[in-house]
């Protein structure tokens, strides 16, 4: 993520935004859109969110997950890293799909 996007020209910022939306958000949103269409996910009228917002929520969770991995995994025994990463990925998916409420 850019720390000082104002250092870039308006044209370059617009291009980066377009690329981010088209290359990262849109494909993820397409997956959530399929889930909404198949009735696997709650629609906005049912208390859920639209596909684009779901993609941004996913990216927000992923952002923290990546930071956690950089901070935690180097201190974990090498034999346990893959298992721990898989457990964290499963937690991410669970929280995204089911939330934290009972």
mmCIF file with all atom_site columns, N, CA and C in Angstrom, residues 8 27 39 64 71 75 80:
data_model
loop_
_atom_site.group_PDB
_atom_site.id
_atom_site.type_symbol
_atom_site.label_atom_id
_atom_site.label_alt_id
_atom_site.label_comp_id
_atom_site.label_asym_id
_atom_site.label_entity_id
_atom_site.label_seq_id
_atom_site.pdbx_PDB_ins_code
_atom_site.Cartn_x
_atom_site.Cartn_y
_atom_site.Cartn_z
_atom_site.occupancy
_atom_site.B_iso_or_equiv
_atom_site.pdbx_formal_charge
_atom_site.auth_seq_id
_atom_site.auth_comp_id
_atom_site.auth_asym_id
_atom_site.auth_atom_id
_atom_site.pdbx_PDB_model_num
ATOM 1  N N  . UNK A 1 8  ? 2.282   11.027  -6.070 1.00 0.00 ? 8  UNK A N  1
ATOM 2  C CA . UNK A 1 8  ? 2.036   10.614  -7.448 1.00 0.00 ? 8  UNK A CA 1
ATOM 3  C C  . UNK A 1 8  ? 1.112   11.619  -8.111 1.00 0.00 ? 8  UNK A C  1
ATOM 4  N N  . UNK A 1 27 ? -12.205 -9.489  -9.167 1.00 0.00 ? 27 UNK A N  1
ATOM 5  C CA . UNK A 1 27 ? -12.217 -10.960 -9.132 1.00 0.00 ? 27 UNK A CA 1
ATOM 6  C C  . UNK A 1 27 ? -12.706 -11.528 -7.791 1.00 0.00 ? 27 UNK A C  1
ATOM 7  N N  . UNK A 1 39 ? -27.477 -18.072 -3.237 1.00 0.00 ? 39 UNK A N  1
ATOM 8  C CA . UNK A 1 39 ? -28.146 -18.061 -1.946 1.00 0.00 ? 39 UNK A CA 1
ATOM 9  C C  . UNK A 1 39 ? -27.286 -18.582 -0.806 1.00 0.00 ? 39 UNK A C  1
ATOM 10 N N  . UNK A 1 64 ? -4.569  -7.707  7.829  1.00 0.00 ? 64 UNK A N  1
ATOM 11 C CA . UNK A 1 64 ? -4.137  -8.005  9.192  1.00 0.00 ? 64 UNK A CA 1
ATOM 12 C C  . UNK A 1 64 ? -3.483  -9.384  9.255  1.00 0.00 ? 64 UNK A C  1
ATOM 13 N N  . UNK A 1 71 ? 4.836   -11.040 11.619 1.00 0.00 ? 71 UNK A N  1
ATOM 14 C CA . UNK A 1 71 ? 5.258   -10.848 13.008 1.00 0.00 ? 71 UNK A CA 1
ATOM 15 C C  . UNK A 1 71 ? 5.409   -12.166 13.754 1.00 0.00 ? 71 UNK A C  1
ATOM 16 N N  . UNK A 1 75 ? 8.964   -16.612 14.422 1.00 0.00 ? 75 UNK A N  1
ATOM 17 C CA . UNK A 1 75 ? 9.277   -17.069 15.778 1.00 0.00 ? 75 UNK A CA 1
ATOM 18 C C  . UNK A 1 75 ? 8.766   -18.488 16.043 1.00 0.00 ? 75 UNK A C  1
ATOM 19 N N  . UNK A 1 80 ? 6.080   -26.304 12.485 1.00 0.00 ? 80 UNK A N  1
ATOM 20 C CA . UNK A 1 80 ? 4.718   -25.903 12.866 1.00 0.00 ? 80 UNK A CA 1
ATOM 21 C C  . UNK A 1 80 ? 4.158   -24.778 11.986 1.00 0.00 ? 80 UNK A C  1
#
